[in-house]
Short mmCIF file of the C-alpha atoms (twelve columns), coordinates in Angstrom:
data_MODEL
# 
_entry.id   MODEL 
# 
loop_
_atom_site.group_PDB 
_atom_site.id 
_atom_site.type_symbol 
_atom_site.label_atom_id 
_atom_site.label_alt_id 
_atom_site.label_comp_id 
_atom_site.label_asym_id 
_atom_site.label_seq_id 
_atom_site.Cartn_x 
_atom_site.Cartn_y 
_atom_site.Cartn_z 
_atom_site.pdbx_PDB_model_num 
ATOM 1   C CA . UNK A 1   391.359 -13.289 133.064 1 
ATOM 2   C CA . UNK A 2   390.433 -10.421 131.338 1 
ATOM 3   C CA . UNK A 3   387.947 -7.530  132.520 1 
ATOM 4   C CA . UNK A 4   385.414 -8.843  129.535 1 
ATOM 5   C CA . UNK A 5   385.964 -12.468 130.547 1 
ATOM 6   C CA . UNK A 6   385.016 -11.396 134.277 1 
ATOM 7   C CA . UNK A 7   381.923 -9.686  133.274 1 
ATOM 8   C CA . UNK A 8   381.382 -12.256 130.497 1 
ATOM 9   C CA . UNK A 9   381.417 -15.044 133.250 1 
ATOM 10  C CA . UNK A 10  380.215 -13.160 136.209 1 
ATOM 11  C CA . UNK A 11  377.068 -13.145 133.120 1 
ATOM 12  C CA . UNK A 12  377.075 -16.405 132.287 1 
ATOM 13  C CA . UNK A 13  376.646 -17.652 136.126 1 
ATOM 14  C CA . UNK A 14  373.797 -15.661 136.652 1 
ATOM 15  C CA . UNK A 15  370.319 -17.945 137.091 1 
ATOM 16  C CA . UNK A 16  367.540 -17.483 134.945 1 
ATOM 17  C CA . UNK A 17  364.858 -16.539 136.163 1 
ATOM 18  C CA . UNK A 18  361.271 -15.360 135.657 1 
ATOM 19  C CA . UNK A 19  359.183 -12.619 136.775 1 
ATOM 20  C CA . UNK A 20  357.428 -8.912  136.797 1 
ATOM 21  C CA . UNK A 21  359.254 -5.919  136.036 1 
ATOM 22  C CA . UNK A 22  357.906 -1.421  136.292 1 
ATOM 23  C CA . UNK A 23  359.652 0.499   133.967 1 
ATOM 24  C CA . UNK A 24  358.863 3.965   135.233 1 
ATOM 25  C CA . UNK A 25  358.902 7.631   133.620 1 
ATOM 26  C CA . UNK A 26  360.546 9.478   136.024 1 
ATOM 27  C CA . UNK A 27  359.162 12.717  134.717 1 
ATOM 28  C CA . UNK A 28  355.328 11.740  134.593 1 
ATOM 29  C CA . UNK A 29  355.488 8.645   137.095 1 
ATOM 30  C CA . UNK A 30  353.578 6.474   133.894 1 
ATOM 31  C CA . UNK A 31  354.925 2.613   134.120 1 
ATOM 32  C CA . UNK A 32  354.833 0.520   131.653 1 
ATOM 33  C CA . UNK A 33  354.984 -3.652  133.582 1 
ATOM 34  C CA . UNK A 34  355.802 -6.503  131.917 1 
ATOM 35  C CA . UNK A 35  357.225 -9.852  132.913 1 
ATOM 36  C CA . UNK A 36  359.927 -12.403 131.316 1 
ATOM 37  C CA . UNK A 37  361.579 -15.950 131.088 1 
ATOM 38  C CA . UNK A 38  364.636 -14.390 131.948 1 
ATOM 39  C CA . UNK A 39  365.345 -11.349 133.433 1 
ATOM 40  C CA . UNK A 40  368.935 -10.721 131.442 1 
ATOM 41  C CA . UNK A 41  366.246 -9.902  128.790 1 
ATOM 42  C CA . UNK A 42  365.706 -6.779  129.942 1 
ATOM 43  C CA . UNK A 43  369.336 -6.175  128.643 1 
ATOM 44  C CA . UNK A 44  367.505 -6.265  125.158 1 
ATOM 45  C CA . UNK A 45  364.196 -4.467  125.544 1 
ATOM 46  C CA . UNK A 46  366.850 -1.070  126.966 1 
ATOM 47  C CA . UNK A 47  368.166 -1.888  123.730 1 
ATOM 48  C CA . UNK A 48  365.692 -1.879  122.025 1 
ATOM 49  C CA . UNK A 49  363.750 1.422   123.702 1 
ATOM 50  C CA . UNK A 50  367.305 3.007   123.053 1 
ATOM 51  C CA . UNK A 51  367.208 1.646   118.822 1 
ATOM 52  C CA . UNK A 52  363.882 3.231   118.375 1 
ATOM 53  C CA . UNK A 53  362.148 -0.927  118.296 1 
ATOM 54  C CA . UNK A 54  360.526 -1.465  121.736 1 
ATOM 55  C CA . UNK A 55  356.985 -3.147  119.097 1 
ATOM 56  C CA . UNK A 56  355.150 -3.554  122.708 1 
ATOM 57  C CA . UNK A 57  354.114 0.511   123.299 1 
ATOM 58  C CA . UNK A 58  354.273 2.469   120.965 1 
ATOM 59  C CA . UNK A 59  353.641 5.031   123.380 1 
ATOM 60  C CA . UNK A 60  356.522 4.150   126.021 1 
ATOM 61  C CA . UNK A 61  358.249 4.468   122.698 1 
ATOM 62  C CA . UNK A 62  357.352 7.789   121.886 1 
ATOM 63  C CA . UNK A 63  358.013 8.800   125.718 1 
ATOM 64  C CA . UNK A 64  361.516 7.175   125.548 1 
ATOM 65  C CA . UNK A 65  362.451 9.093   122.553 1 
ATOM 66  C CA . UNK A 66  361.442 12.838  124.569 1 
ATOM 67  C CA . UNK A 67  362.423 12.454  127.671 1 
ATOM 68  C CA . UNK A 68  365.309 10.350  126.731 1 
ATOM 69  C CA . UNK A 69  366.868 7.307   128.872 1 
ATOM 70  C CA . UNK A 70  367.698 8.825   131.673 1 
ATOM 71  C CA . UNK A 71  364.086 9.918   132.745 1 
ATOM 72  C CA . UNK A 72  363.689 5.949   132.470 1 
ATOM 73  C CA . UNK A 73  363.701 4.247   135.913 1 
ATOM 74  C CA . UNK A 74  364.078 -0.142  135.753 1 
ATOM 75  C CA . UNK A 75  362.556 -2.710  138.910 1 
ATOM 76  C CA . UNK A 76  361.829 -6.206  139.321 1 
ATOM 77  C CA . UNK A 77  358.551 -6.812  140.656 1 
ATOM 78  C CA . UNK A 78  358.767 -9.466  141.548 1 
ATOM 79  C CA . UNK A 79  360.034 -13.446 140.663 1 
ATOM 80  C CA . UNK A 80  358.561 -15.857 139.716 1 
ATOM 81  C CA . UNK A 81  358.624 -18.990 142.377 1 
ATOM 82  C CA . UNK A 82  358.917 -21.713 140.224 1 
ATOM 83  C CA . UNK A 83  356.895 -25.235 142.071 1 
ATOM 84  C CA . UNK A 84  359.023 -29.032 141.228 1 
ATOM 85  C CA . UNK A 85  355.134 -30.050 139.391 1 
ATOM 86  C CA . UNK A 86  355.658 -32.174 136.973 1 
ATOM 87  C CA . UNK A 87  352.443 -30.238 135.571 1 
ATOM 88  C CA . UNK A 88  353.804 -26.305 136.096 1 
ATOM 89  C CA . UNK A 89  353.021 -24.411 133.763 1 
ATOM 90  C CA . UNK A 90  356.127 -21.456 134.290 1 
ATOM 91  C CA . UNK A 91  354.196 -19.009 130.668 1 
ATOM 92  C CA . UNK A 92  350.624 -19.577 131.886 1 
ATOM 93  C CA . UNK A 93  351.764 -19.138 135.530 1 
ATOM 94  C CA . UNK A 94  353.785 -16.182 134.395 1 
ATOM 95  C CA . UNK A 95  350.863 -14.469 133.219 1 
ATOM 96  C CA . UNK A 96  349.052 -14.402 136.230 1 
ATOM 97  C CA . UNK A 97  351.760 -12.691 137.714 1 
ATOM 98  C CA . UNK A 98  351.855 -9.814  135.750 1 
ATOM 99  C CA . UNK A 99  348.022 -10.008 136.265 1 
ATOM 100 C CA . UNK A 100 348.345 -9.816  139.771 1 
ATOM 101 C CA . UNK A 101 350.413 -6.586  139.068 1 
ATOM 102 C CA . UNK A 102 349.108 -5.522  136.253 1 
ATOM 103 C CA . UNK A 103 346.507 -5.052  138.796 1 
ATOM 104 C CA . UNK A 104 348.004 -3.925  141.656 1 
ATOM 105 C CA . UNK A 105 349.682 -0.467  139.904 1 
ATOM 106 C CA . UNK A 106 346.641 0.635   137.632 1 
ATOM 107 C CA . UNK A 107 348.856 1.420   134.625 1 
ATOM 108 C CA . UNK A 108 346.357 2.810   132.380 1 
ATOM 109 C CA . UNK A 109 345.006 5.885   131.464 1 
ATOM 110 C CA . UNK A 110 347.297 8.980   133.285 1 
ATOM 111 C CA . UNK A 111 349.159 6.293   135.286 1 
ATOM 112 C CA . UNK A 112 350.487 4.667   132.181 1 
ATOM 113 C CA . UNK A 113 351.455 3.377   129.026 1 
ATOM 114 C CA . UNK A 114 348.438 0.240   128.885 1 
ATOM 115 C CA . UNK A 115 344.552 -0.071  127.723 1 
ATOM 116 C CA . UNK A 116 341.878 -1.563  129.585 1 
# 
């Protein structure tokens, strides 16, 4: 199997996991907190930033363009623990988890890219 096929196979084998992530500007320590139903989508977030298309936050996009991609780090903060319950709502649980991290990190004003 060639390298490209091997990497594609590995990518497909990664389980789909939801949770909360952080994008941090290492130059000024400002952070953006986000959630996703699939951590594989983080590459899509990077791509949106690199192509000047990060619609969710214009200030983050502006600073990405100003400082460059090497000034930013992506971190998974917490994975959503899915429950085997018939009424478990992943979307709601993810929103609550993100809210917890917004409360904990307070990424507002000088500390981050969110508005209260």
